[in-house]
XYZ file of C-alpha atoms in Angstrom:
787
model
C -59.237 20.034 6.633
C -55.421 19.989 6.949
C -54.191 21.370 10.321
C -52.437 24.308 8.615
C -55.706 25.388 7.045
C -57.446 25.214 10.411
C -54.739 27.261 12.118
C -54.784 29.949 9.440
C -58.567 30.207 9.593
C -58.382 30.648 13.375
C -55.705 33.305 12.917
C -57.984 35.080 10.461
C -60.699 35.014 13.098
C -58.406 36.693 15.620
C -57.185 39.353 13.218
C -57.884 42.865 14.429
C -60.440 45.097 12.775
C -59.091 47.564 10.194
C -57.800 50.975 11.101
C -60.304 53.770 11.443
C -60.946 56.251 8.707
C -62.798 59.498 8.826
C -66.570 59.536 8.312
C -68.748 62.267 6.821
C -70.907 64.523 8.925
C -74.645 64.231 9.390
C -77.468 66.507 10.280
C -78.948 66.222 13.756
C -82.517 65.019 13.441
C -83.784 66.326 16.720
C -84.484 69.895 17.606
C -84.038 71.241 21.068
C -86.676 70.269 23.582
C -88.255 73.385 24.988
C -87.171 74.030 28.554
C -87.430 77.129 30.621
C -83.875 78.127 31.471
C -85.146 80.734 33.904
C -87.278 78.183 35.731
C -84.283 75.850 35.920
C -82.192 78.578 37.461
C -84.877 79.589 39.963
C -85.889 76.109 41.161
C -83.877 74.932 44.147
C -83.712 71.351 45.353
C -83.597 72.373 49.019
C -86.274 75.088 48.833
C -88.665 73.748 46.172
C -88.180 70.030 45.486
C -87.223 68.519 48.808
C -90.317 69.975 50.598
C -92.536 68.379 47.895
C -90.854 65.014 48.422
C -91.228 65.321 52.186
C -94.906 66.251 51.903
C -96.009 63.580 49.406
C -93.319 60.861 49.230
C -91.396 60.358 52.464
C -94.290 58.639 54.275
C -93.785 55.559 52.102
C -90.254 56.139 50.821
C -88.525 57.893 53.695
C -86.636 57.108 56.857
C -89.379 55.012 58.488
C -90.635 53.121 55.435
C -88.926 52.179 52.203
C -91.638 50.574 50.087
C -90.292 48.887 46.963
C -86.822 49.416 48.523
C -87.006 53.094 47.594
C -85.612 55.586 50.121
C -85.954 59.080 48.647
C -84.784 60.796 51.847
C -81.235 59.543 51.199
C -80.849 61.838 48.190
C -79.382 64.919 49.825
C -78.490 67.017 46.779
C -78.498 67.091 43.004
C -75.168 65.267 42.716
C -76.452 62.248 44.626
C -79.525 62.178 42.398
C -77.490 62.346 39.188
C -75.654 59.187 40.285
C -78.921 57.209 40.246
C -80.772 58.339 37.152
C -82.469 54.952 36.803
C -84.418 55.443 40.023
C -85.358 58.980 39.103
C -86.581 57.838 35.706
C -89.100 55.701 37.583
C -90.000 58.628 39.835
C -90.572 60.838 36.802
C -92.791 58.248 35.084
C -94.843 57.669 38.226
C -95.351 61.362 38.942
C -96.176 62.242 35.348
C -98.503 59.234 34.953
C -100.308 60.033 38.242
C -99.333 56.608 39.537
C -97.816 58.174 42.631
C -98.742 59.124 45.260
C -101.295 56.288 45.706
C -104.963 57.197 45.446
C -105.517 56.970 49.233
C -102.705 59.449 49.982
C -102.669 63.251 49.777
C -102.281 64.378 46.169
C -100.110 67.217 44.826
C -101.684 69.818 42.617
C -101.088 69.669 38.883
C -98.753 72.655 39.219
C -96.719 70.769 41.809
C -96.565 67.682 39.587
C -95.419 69.826 36.671
C -92.783 71.518 38.808
C -91.336 68.224 40.025
C -91.471 66.610 36.553
C -89.810 69.591 34.882
C -87.106 69.773 37.530
C -86.257 66.087 37.099
C -86.133 66.474 33.316
C -84.014 69.628 33.356
C -81.715 68.960 36.298
C -81.372 65.204 36.621
C -81.333 64.426 32.900
C -79.143 67.252 31.736
C -78.779 67.117 27.992
C -78.529 69.689 25.266
C -80.831 68.611 22.448
C -78.999 70.969 20.094
C -75.826 68.947 20.718
C -77.130 65.531 21.746
C -74.978 62.619 22.803
C -75.693 59.825 20.280
C -74.212 57.207 22.577
C -72.122 54.249 21.528
C -72.839 50.623 20.695
C -70.640 47.772 21.859
C -68.929 45.875 19.048
C -71.820 43.554 18.386
C -71.775 39.897 17.413
C -74.413 38.648 14.997
C -77.012 36.685 16.927
C -78.244 33.342 15.594
C -81.099 34.802 13.554
C -78.835 37.459 12.040
C -76.143 34.882 11.280
C -78.570 32.560 9.481
C -80.120 35.402 7.507
C -76.751 36.910 6.603
C -75.376 33.583 5.358
C -78.592 33.067 3.386
C -78.309 36.443 1.656
C -74.538 36.298 1.218
C -74.250 32.739 -0.074
C -77.754 31.533 -0.891
C -77.663 28.432 1.334
C -81.041 26.909 2.160
C -80.209 25.523 5.611
C -79.697 27.168 9.010
C -76.065 26.726 10.058
C -76.670 28.410 13.426
C -79.265 25.843 14.477
C -76.818 24.154 16.860
C -75.153 27.350 18.119
C -75.543 28.113 21.842
C -78.641 30.187 22.670
C -78.151 33.966 22.624
C -78.563 35.934 25.846
C -81.085 38.764 25.999
C -80.844 42.258 27.435
C -83.427 45.046 27.657
C -85.957 42.572 26.257
C -84.098 41.682 23.036
C -81.439 39.209 21.910
C -79.551 41.625 19.639
C -78.040 43.715 22.443
C -74.281 44.074 22.028
C -73.441 44.074 25.733
C -74.796 40.538 26.264
C -73.695 38.868 23.011
C -70.495 37.224 24.212
C -68.256 34.802 22.290
C -67.601 31.624 24.317
C -64.934 29.206 23.021
C -67.524 26.616 22.017
C -69.150 29.172 19.716
C -65.836 29.883 17.987
C -65.542 26.152 17.246
C -69.096 26.196 15.857
C -68.214 29.140 13.614
C -65.236 27.286 12.104
C -67.308 24.133 11.488
C -70.202 26.160 10.047
C -67.905 28.068 7.678
C -66.546 24.820 6.262
C -70.032 23.308 5.910
C -71.376 26.437 4.214
C -68.550 26.713 1.699
C -68.705 22.963 0.946
C -72.264 23.592 -0.226
C -71.320 26.634 -2.292
C -67.952 25.993 -3.985
C -66.975 22.786 -5.775
C -63.184 22.446 -5.725
C -62.849 19.254 -7.799
C -63.976 20.126 -11.311
C -62.975 16.783 -12.851
C -65.740 15.672 -15.241
C -68.078 13.096 -13.707
C -68.667 10.067 -15.998
C -72.194 8.995 -16.822
C -72.810 5.279 -16.318
C -75.315 3.216 -18.298
C -75.867 -0.374 -17.180
C -76.921 -3.038 -19.702
C -78.125 -6.317 -18.205
C -76.965 -9.464 -20.043
C -80.555 -10.647 -20.352
C -81.267 -7.605 -22.550
C -78.270 -8.162 -24.847
C -78.373 -9.975 -28.181
C -77.033 -13.555 -27.825
C -75.897 -16.104 -30.369
C -75.179 -19.501 -28.936
C -74.607 -20.224 -25.306
C -77.407 -20.316 -22.772
C -79.057 -18.279 -20.007
C -79.260 -19.326 -16.375
C -79.509 -17.686 -12.963
C -79.739 -14.194 -14.462
C -76.441 -14.729 -16.350
C -75.573 -15.344 -19.978
C -73.014 -18.122 -20.528
C -70.872 -18.169 -23.704
C -68.738 -20.984 -25.007
C -67.344 -22.092 -28.298
C -68.295 -19.619 -31.042
C -71.069 -17.941 -29.028
C -71.509 -14.160 -29.149
C -73.081 -11.555 -26.852
C -73.606 -8.074 -28.267
C -75.505 -4.837 -27.753
C -75.928 -1.537 -29.606
C -75.483 1.762 -27.743
C -75.278 5.466 -28.512
C -72.243 7.625 -27.785
C -73.576 11.094 -26.951
C -70.230 12.862 -27.212
C -66.688 12.218 -28.362
C -64.179 10.978 -25.826
C -62.882 7.980 -23.961
C -65.460 5.317 -23.098
C -64.905 2.646 -20.465
C -66.596 -0.750 -20.604
C -66.797 -2.732 -17.378
C -68.059 -6.307 -17.826
C -69.079 -8.178 -14.662
C -68.169 -11.773 -15.508
C -67.069 -15.190 -14.175
C -65.031 -17.948 -15.805
C -66.096 -21.510 -16.605
C -62.644 -23.133 -16.614
C -62.156 -26.309 -18.559
C -58.681 -27.519 -19.300
C -55.408 -25.939 -18.152
C -56.328 -22.242 -18.495
C -59.144 -19.816 -17.659
C -61.445 -18.385 -20.260
C -60.302 -15.264 -22.101
C -62.696 -12.603 -23.389
C -62.523 -10.732 -26.695
C -64.024 -7.234 -26.504
C -64.799 -5.671 -29.897
C -66.308 -2.292 -30.899
C -67.865 -1.914 -34.350
C -66.077 -5.053 -35.548
C -62.694 -3.885 -34.184
C -61.021 -5.860 -31.413
C -60.009 -3.473 -28.652
C -58.944 -5.902 -25.914
C -58.486 -9.539 -25.012
C -58.384 -10.223 -21.292
C -58.581 -13.199 -18.902
C -61.859 -13.703 -17.035
C -60.848 -13.961 -13.376
C -64.210 -14.043 -11.620
C -65.553 -17.277 -10.174
C -69.068 -18.628 -9.955
C -69.067 -17.505 -6.312
C -67.760 -14.010 -6.928
C -67.714 -12.282 -10.292
C -65.024 -9.798 -11.335
C -64.807 -6.828 -13.683
C -63.106 -7.060 -17.060
C -62.404 -3.488 -18.259
C -61.661 -2.048 -21.676
C -61.206 1.538 -22.848
C -61.415 3.166 -26.256
C -61.969 6.521 -27.927
C -65.295 6.897 -29.712
C -66.992 9.543 -31.777
C -70.647 10.498 -31.278
C -73.177 8.151 -32.864
C -74.389 4.544 -32.886
C -71.922 1.791 -31.931
C -72.010 -1.958 -31.255
C -70.234 -3.838 -28.481
C -69.498 -7.551 -29.028
C -68.161 -10.122 -26.528
C -66.750 -13.502 -27.654
C -64.626 -16.303 -26.218
C -60.984 -15.947 -27.297
C -59.819 -19.470 -26.371
C -62.591 -22.028 -26.941
C -61.832 -25.534 -25.693
C -63.838 -28.730 -25.353
C -62.657 -31.464 -23.025
C -62.998 -35.145 -24.023
C -66.291 -36.757 -22.982
C -66.396 -38.054 -19.446
C -67.336 -41.615 -18.450
C -70.973 -40.811 -19.052
C -70.313 -39.362 -22.482
C -70.879 -35.687 -21.465
C -68.837 -32.943 -23.133
C -67.494 -29.954 -21.161
C -66.858 -26.577 -22.835
C -64.663 -23.705 -21.594
C -66.563 -20.399 -21.393
C -67.548 -17.413 -19.311
C -70.756 -15.976 -17.889
C -71.774 -12.285 -18.119
C -73.967 -10.534 -15.526
C -74.016 -6.963 -16.934
C -71.992 -4.397 -18.843
C -71.498 -0.833 -17.528
C -70.739 1.785 -20.193
C -68.987 4.796 -18.629
C -69.346 7.722 -20.997
C -67.307 10.926 -20.754
C -69.212 13.462 -18.653
C -69.209 17.152 -17.949
C -67.584 18.987 -15.076
C -69.949 19.315 -12.083
C -72.540 22.005 -12.595
C -71.468 25.007 -10.564
C -73.872 26.511 -8.089
C -75.251 29.914 -9.019
C -73.444 31.355 -6.022
C -70.102 29.869 -7.149
C -70.610 31.505 -10.526
C -71.331 34.795 -8.761
C -68.299 34.519 -6.479
C -65.954 33.730 -9.383
C -67.508 36.256 -11.791
C -64.986 39.060 -10.979
C -62.104 36.912 -12.409
C -63.600 36.932 -15.920
C -61.122 38.347 -18.412
C -58.226 38.463 -15.901
C -55.248 36.353 -16.996
C -52.934 36.608 -13.967
C -53.926 34.101 -11.279
C -53.044 36.389 -8.365
C -55.022 39.255 -9.841
C -57.951 36.897 -10.415
C -57.838 35.874 -6.773
C -57.627 39.488 -5.568
C -60.613 40.445 -7.730
C -62.693 37.664 -6.165
C -61.554 38.462 -2.599
C -62.265 42.161 -3.073
C -65.832 41.594 -4.285
C -66.786 38.806 -1.872
C -65.069 40.492 1.073
C -66.960 43.758 0.521
C -70.273 41.888 0.793
C -69.175 39.705 3.715
C -67.731 42.634 5.706
C -70.505 45.041 4.630
C -67.898 47.613 3.516
C -64.984 47.954 1.084
C -62.000 45.705 1.848
C -58.609 47.336 2.411
C -55.558 46.262 0.376
C -53.877 44.933 3.513
C -56.890 42.725 4.220
C -56.955 41.372 0.659
C -53.295 40.431 0.933
C -54.022 38.495 4.096
C -56.716 36.381 2.436
C -54.626 35.931 -0.712
C -52.278 33.780 1.400
C -54.913 31.033 1.414
C -54.871 30.864 -2.384
C -51.073 30.812 -2.410
C -51.003 28.081 0.227
C -53.421 25.904 -1.739
C -51.328 26.285 -4.887
C -48.161 25.190 -3.032
C -50.004 22.099 -1.813
C -51.016 21.239 -5.388
C -54.646 22.101 -4.707
C -56.913 23.746 -7.262
C -57.469 27.471 -7.595
C -61.064 26.873 -6.481
C -59.795 25.231 -3.288
C -57.729 28.302 -2.451
C -60.679 30.645 -2.992
C -62.866 28.370 -0.875
C -60.362 28.525 2.001
C -60.152 32.318 1.716
C -63.960 32.570 1.903
C -64.031 30.230 4.911
C -61.503 32.467 6.616
C -63.624 35.532 5.930
C -66.650 33.774 7.465
C -64.778 33.419 10.768
C -63.304 36.912 10.684
C -64.565 39.419 13.279
C -65.350 41.668 10.333
C -68.073 39.192 9.351
C -69.157 37.870 12.753
C -69.314 41.288 14.400
C -70.905 44.538 13.390
C -68.077 46.967 13.891
C -68.084 50.560 12.678
C -65.118 52.631 11.545
C -64.479 55.609 13.842
C -62.143 58.579 13.423
C -61.286 58.803 17.152
C -62.445 55.563 18.751
C -61.106 56.315 22.245
C -62.338 59.891 22.515
C -65.820 60.100 24.126
C -66.121 63.689 22.869
C -65.663 62.589 19.256
C -69.179 62.705 17.806
C -69.587 61.830 14.153
C -72.042 60.448 11.645
C -71.556 56.795 10.826
C -70.442 56.344 7.222
C -72.835 55.233 4.509
C -71.817 51.575 4.695
C -72.356 51.487 8.463
C -75.703 53.238 8.001
C -76.719 50.660 5.385
C -75.832 47.861 7.813
C -77.721 49.536 10.671
C -80.765 49.863 8.435
C -80.709 46.312 7.060
C -80.129 44.620 10.417
C -82.895 46.756 11.922
C -85.554 45.918 9.323
C -84.312 42.595 7.908
C -82.024 41.117 10.582
C -79.600 40.605 7.709
C -76.908 42.216 5.575
C -77.582 45.046 3.090
C -78.691 44.023 -0.395
C -77.124 45.193 -3.652
C -79.256 48.339 -3.819
C -78.215 49.464 -0.344
C -74.575 48.762 -1.212
C -74.935 50.879 -4.373
C -76.477 53.753 -2.417
C -73.722 53.515 0.199
C -71.011 53.461 -2.456
C -72.482 56.521 -4.160
C -72.989 58.251 -0.762
C -76.655 58.846 -1.588
C -78.213 56.662 1.116
C -78.987 59.487 3.531
C -80.652 61.475 0.771
C -82.814 58.490 -0.204
C -83.330 57.040 3.254
C -87.134 57.290 3.346
C -87.492 55.716 -0.085
C -85.253 52.853 0.993
C -87.279 52.322 4.165
C -90.493 52.086 2.146
C -88.873 49.610 -0.239
C -87.465 47.495 2.565
C -90.723 47.287 4.502
C -92.420 45.874 1.381
C -89.709 43.255 0.908
C -90.437 39.696 2.141
C -87.310 39.941 4.296
C -89.139 42.492 6.487
C -90.870 39.487 8.026
C -87.780 39.399 10.266
C -89.101 42.536 12.004
C -92.290 40.623 12.786
C -90.505 37.540 14.085
C -87.648 39.213 15.935
C -89.027 42.566 17.128
C -92.699 41.743 17.625
C -91.849 38.250 18.850
C -89.800 39.737 21.691
C -91.682 42.985 22.327
C -95.001 41.158 22.695
C -93.166 38.140 24.159
C -94.967 35.665 21.885
C -91.698 33.758 21.491
C -92.380 32.545 25.043
C -95.545 30.844 23.845
C -93.399 27.891 22.768
C -92.744 27.014 26.426
C -96.234 27.750 27.809
C -97.733 24.571 29.266
C -101.451 24.878 30.105
C -102.654 22.074 32.347
C -104.414 19.517 30.078
C -106.867 18.616 32.811
C -107.942 22.229 33.277
C -107.809 23.176 29.589
C -108.502 20.021 27.528
C -109.338 22.110 24.429
C -105.735 23.295 24.116
C -103.501 21.566 21.579
C -100.466 22.339 19.418
C -102.609 23.493 16.494
C -104.217 26.084 18.742
C -100.815 27.214 20.029
C -99.536 27.652 16.451
C -102.707 29.524 15.445
C -102.306 31.933 18.379
C -98.757 32.800 17.347
C -99.800 33.194 13.714
C -102.657 35.551 14.618
C -100.380 37.985 16.422
C -97.630 37.803 13.808
C -100.134 38.347 10.981
C -101.716 41.253 12.867
C -98.346 42.959 13.343
C -97.382 42.300 9.729
C -100.669 43.800 8.527
C -100.077 47.001 10.468
C -96.516 47.147 9.132
C -97.250 46.346 5.465
C -100.378 48.488 5.247
C -98.856 51.351 7.248
C -101.717 51.300 9.735
C -102.213 53.341 12.882
C -100.004 52.115 15.720
C -102.898 52.564 18.146
C -104.545 49.555 16.536
C -102.208 47.519 18.719
C -104.330 48.808 21.615
C -107.749 48.338 20.037
C -109.339 47.598 16.669
C -112.416 45.948 15.201
C -110.577 43.212 13.274
C -108.155 40.337 13.658
C -106.868 37.330 11.685
C -108.026 33.771 12.352
C -108.212 30.331 10.800
C -110.931 27.778 11.466
C -109.293 26.416 14.627
C -108.800 29.825 16.236
C -112.184 31.153 15.080
C -113.891 28.233 16.797
C -111.901 28.964 19.966
C -113.010 32.609 19.859
C -116.611 31.780 18.953
C -116.382 33.480 15.535
C -118.651 31.771 12.965
C -118.163 31.340 9.220
C -114.401 30.641 9.045
C -113.195 27.379 7.505
C -109.820 25.950 6.546
C -106.231 26.338 7.702
C -105.584 29.682 5.961
C -105.755 32.861 8.035
C -108.298 35.445 6.996
C -109.154 38.941 8.178
C -112.428 39.055 10.119
C -114.414 41.977 11.486
C -115.052 41.656 15.220
C -118.739 42.277 15.857
C -118.393 41.535 19.567
C -116.707 44.357 21.496
C -115.114 41.829 23.848
C -112.057 41.491 21.641
C -109.821 44.009 19.912
C -106.096 44.750 19.729
C -103.249 42.490 20.792
C -104.324 42.551 24.432
C -107.169 40.111 23.701
C -105.148 37.840 21.421
C -105.022 34.271 22.655
C -101.215 34.408 22.493
C -100.961 37.245 25.015
C -103.687 35.869 27.274
C -102.029 32.443 27.361
C -98.501 33.617 28.061
C -99.782 35.835 30.907
C -101.561 32.944 32.633
C -100.500 30.194 35.007
C -100.829 26.518 33.987
C -104.126 26.054 35.847
C -105.624 29.545 36.004
C -105.411 33.123 34.848
C -103.008 35.590 36.448
C -104.309 39.159 36.772
C -100.882 40.119 38.111
C -99.027 38.828 35.021
C -101.566 40.404 32.696
C -101.408 43.751 34.444
C -97.610 43.637 34.528
C -97.520 42.780 30.811
C -99.607 45.851 29.953
C -97.512 48.137 32.155
C -94.236 46.870 30.683
C -95.071 46.381 27.013
C -97.847 48.877 26.238
C -97.415 51.713 28.720
C -93.690 51.602 29.451
C -94.173 51.891 33.223
C -92.994 48.541 34.611
C -93.606 47.872 38.298
C -90.655 47.207 40.604
C -89.714 43.568 41.273
C -91.730 41.872 44.010
C -90.299 41.683 47.545
C -88.666 38.368 48.500
C -90.721 35.448 49.815
C -94.073 36.619 48.477
C -96.668 33.994 49.551
C -98.574 32.039 46.889
C -102.269 32.838 46.521
C -103.082 29.148 46.466
C -101.295 28.473 49.771
C -101.836 29.737 53.318
C -100.491 33.245 53.819
C -98.878 33.412 57.232
C -101.336 30.909 58.606
C -104.343 32.622 57.014
C -106.107 30.673 54.246
C -107.256 32.953 51.406
C -110.797 32.141 50.275
C -113.339 33.104 47.635
C -112.942 33.880 43.950
C -109.557 34.657 42.473
C -110.354 38.358 42.653
C -111.416 38.104 46.285
C -108.284 36.203 47.207
C -106.122 38.787 45.478
C -107.890 41.609 47.283
C -107.171 39.831 50.574
C -103.548 39.492 49.477
C -103.400 43.236 48.798
C -104.278 44.000 52.401
C -100.586 43.531 53.087
C -99.225 47.105 52.869
C -95.975 45.805 51.375
C -97.954 44.476 48.395
C -100.713 47.052 48.044
C -98.894 49.770 46.098
C -97.635 47.664 43.217
C -100.717 45.459 43.046
C -102.903 48.573 42.884
C -101.229 49.271 39.533
C -101.308 45.750 38.115
C -104.379 44.021 39.499
C -107.133 46.300 38.138
C -105.792 45.852 34.592
C -105.712 42.096 35.078
C -109.229 42.048 36.558
C -110.455 43.803 33.416
C -109.302 40.771 31.415
C -110.744 38.082 33.693
C -113.488 37.242 31.186
C -110.722 35.467 29.246
C -109.624 32.171 30.732
C -106.085 30.787 30.874
C -106.043 29.967 27.150
C -107.887 33.085 25.974
C -111.439 31.720 25.635
C -114.374 33.893 26.740
C -116.141 32.969 29.978
C -118.766 34.436 32.269
C -117.831 32.487 35.387
C -114.683 31.208 37.028
C -115.871 27.932 38.472
C -118.795 28.802 40.708
C -117.920 32.480 40.863
C -119.257 35.123 38.490
C -116.546 37.178 36.781
C -116.305 40.791 38.002
C -114.270 42.572 35.289
C -114.750 46.130 36.555
C -111.998 48.193 38.109
C -110.264 51.517 38.532
C -106.780 52.418 37.383
C -104.423 54.202 39.767
C -104.661 57.205 37.467
C -108.400 57.431 38.314
C -110.194 55.961 35.245
C -113.061 53.542 35.903
C -114.012 50.664 33.590
C -116.603 47.905 33.578
C -114.918 45.289 31.389
C -112.333 44.619 28.671
C -113.942 46.937 26.106
C -113.881 49.861 28.548
C -110.313 49.036 29.549
C -109.145 49.118 25.933
C -111.016 52.379 25.368
C -109.138 53.954 28.279
C -105.812 52.760 26.883
C -106.734 54.117 23.466
C -108.130 57.486 24.542
C -106.169 58.285 27.708
C -102.912 56.355 27.390
C -102.058 56.765 23.697
C -99.088 59.049 24.441
C -97.761 56.550 26.980
C -98.041 53.836 24.361
C -96.392 55.992 21.696
C -93.431 56.628 23.967
C -93.270 52.986 25.028
C -93.173 51.562 21.492
C -90.720 54.294 20.470
C -88.375 53.241 23.277
C -88.776 49.539 22.496
C -88.216 49.977 18.765
C -85.244 52.320 19.251
C -83.640 49.843 21.669
C -84.053 47.070 19.107
C -82.780 49.244 16.252
C -79.659 50.369 18.136
C -78.814 47.057 19.777
C -78.277 48.742 23.128
C -80.247 49.861 26.137
C -81.415 53.466 26.206
C -79.676 55.950 28.483
C -80.837 59.217 29.942
C -79.142 61.133 27.134
C -81.414 59.368 24.621
C -84.366 61.303 26.037
C -84.115 63.996 23.350
C -84.411 61.384 20.619
C -87.277 59.511 22.293
C -89.156 62.758 22.925
C -88.793 63.785 19.295
C -89.748 60.371 17.919
C -92.882 59.964 20.038
C -93.894 63.592 19.463
C -93.663 63.268 15.677
C -95.365 59.872 15.668
C -98.355 61.487 17.372
C -98.306 64.576 15.147
C -98.256 62.435 11.982
C -101.165 60.188 12.857
C -99.377 57.340 14.639
C -98.468 55.710 11.297
C -96.158 52.709 11.459
C -93.892 54.121 8.745
C -93.511 57.360 10.711
C -92.143 55.435 13.687
C -89.572 53.685 11.490
C -88.669 56.897 9.661
C -88.215 58.870 12.867
C -85.950 56.167 14.287
C -83.686 55.899 11.238
C -83.381 59.702 11.086
C -82.675 60.026 14.817
C -79.297 61.076 16.164
C -78.583 57.766 17.970
C -79.238 55.843 14.740
C -77.329 58.195 12.435
C -74.387 59.033 14.652
C -72.119 57.728 17.360
C -69.351 58.899 19.653
C -66.061 57.379 20.743
C -65.696 54.931 23.589
C -65.837 56.092 27.183
C -68.311 57.476 29.664
C -70.947 60.024 28.714
C -69.807 63.613 28.716
C -71.894 66.726 28.142
C -71.943 67.472 24.443
C -73.009 71.091 24.615
C -70.763 73.317 22.533
C -68.954 70.318 21.081
């Protein structure tokens, strides 16, 4: 690429986003959460809340002890609490979920729990659900998956240009979070190179017809006189070498004869080239016996049958030598190439689509503007302003000045658009971008982009663009969601949401010890991933109950995985739905993928399994472990832990610094101990019998994995509903949730429960929610009441 082109493309990349324009209003999806204003007014922190904290919390989180680095006694008033809402979110979850106080400590009454929970909700998380704060999303770069998918849908390329891009950072569990998607210089260089590679595959700029070459070997030609030798045909005297051929179309034909001279006498051999009895050229044969050379002739032919004839133009016979041998001048022919007039290169379907808007437009500049307007609207996911079109028109003008083709100019303009922030980033037009009190509905084009990147990890399709242009998308939102979930592109939700929510992406780096688990191989790893992806896709496509993630009587296996699970009657590589007749398995918790990624290389990890359930199914993650936690497999302060894994962990929990958190995680993990480090069923761990019974901190007892799943299904379904609502909303918005999102999360999880926990209800509630439909200007959160 010429340096000027490179510089202009980089300048296009640095061009600012377009000016803001006003967006239409939108209805608030949530209704006000019921709170008791009188109770709020009557409850005092000093008189009502602080005594509860002192009675039930300060023993472990007060002046003398600060377990989990939590010192509740330092919060002196409501203002100090409001500055640390993250901590008080954890307090609220633990009090409401009966996780705290620990079982062996005095317990508050239910009325006291309700009082404390309601006070935290009303006072600490002040928000008016009639005028909710929709929050704001950082200008967000497309991650690698979104970039590949967008280029695929925009330009139809069948390769992944982002394959060598730097890895994307993750935040809040997902890699589409705006705050962590930075743009390092090396990535900008990758974008420029990728844009050129992509457009090289899409737009042909040299439309010169390509000739079609037919080679005719001399051995297959008709000879009269002369002789054959060494793969060549040698002519001398009155010898002839001819061949018929067919001209498919009218035009100039080129004949290239690979030949070598047999010089006798003072001059080289000369070749007569005739077509249909007409001499078209006489030329010297310059090739030698060591290296042949091309003799070329050109002529105009009409379609039909023709005959090429080669003869010697200057025959000569030297006098006999001393032995009486005669020597004849001649030439040898290796082959003849017939170069027929061809057609211009066949345009790609995408090039035809890109250039379609110019049809019927005579003026070159207007043709270029028509193309830029149409392509730019798809690339930028919104209409292109006149000022922007003028900027990209400069590439066409520049190409014309440099004697390049019109196609070259359009190609450069498209490359520039592919490195523009309008393509690489998902920005949204705002009426008052710097006013945090400016709350507005995103326009229809921004809503279409939010929807498509949520469900497809890609740009809107033509139907979404039509709905956005007609301003009917909000009215038809549910119908569009149903259509999009049935589309093959919805597989992106499986790979990108489920892959990160359930953490099965991490299975690629799991390394079970081959000595401990010799049955594990790459086919089993792939089958484990496929099971969980297929299970999620089934729930999504069939609009199943979300609680089937917690427990069900079916799964999907192929022969390899069925054998691993001990399921008979499954053969072949294809995955098939099977009914689970053994209550040991059910739901994602007993999938080999989850059990493997929550294990250590040589053994299971009840801690990792318990933590995984708390974080990904119940939404109550434990605090990080204290520093320098001793390893179970090594001496702990001089004391060697002995016995089964469960016994050693129980000894480990005798440390008061570890007991509280492990009391939440370990019982869940113990309930899954019948599954070994790669998810196979077992009754013993070495010489020790598995003891899968336990008791959750909330008081429920279980005797094994089936009981544990039943508790999650029957007693923790609301926790799960809220957890998956928070996870899915985070993914959909591309930002972490804040305290002011509580109204939306409450409404989503409440309606999901009321409408039978259907998958489609979760998606519908999210896309109708205030955070998804609206946004505010930049700046810190301010109270929206009365706005």
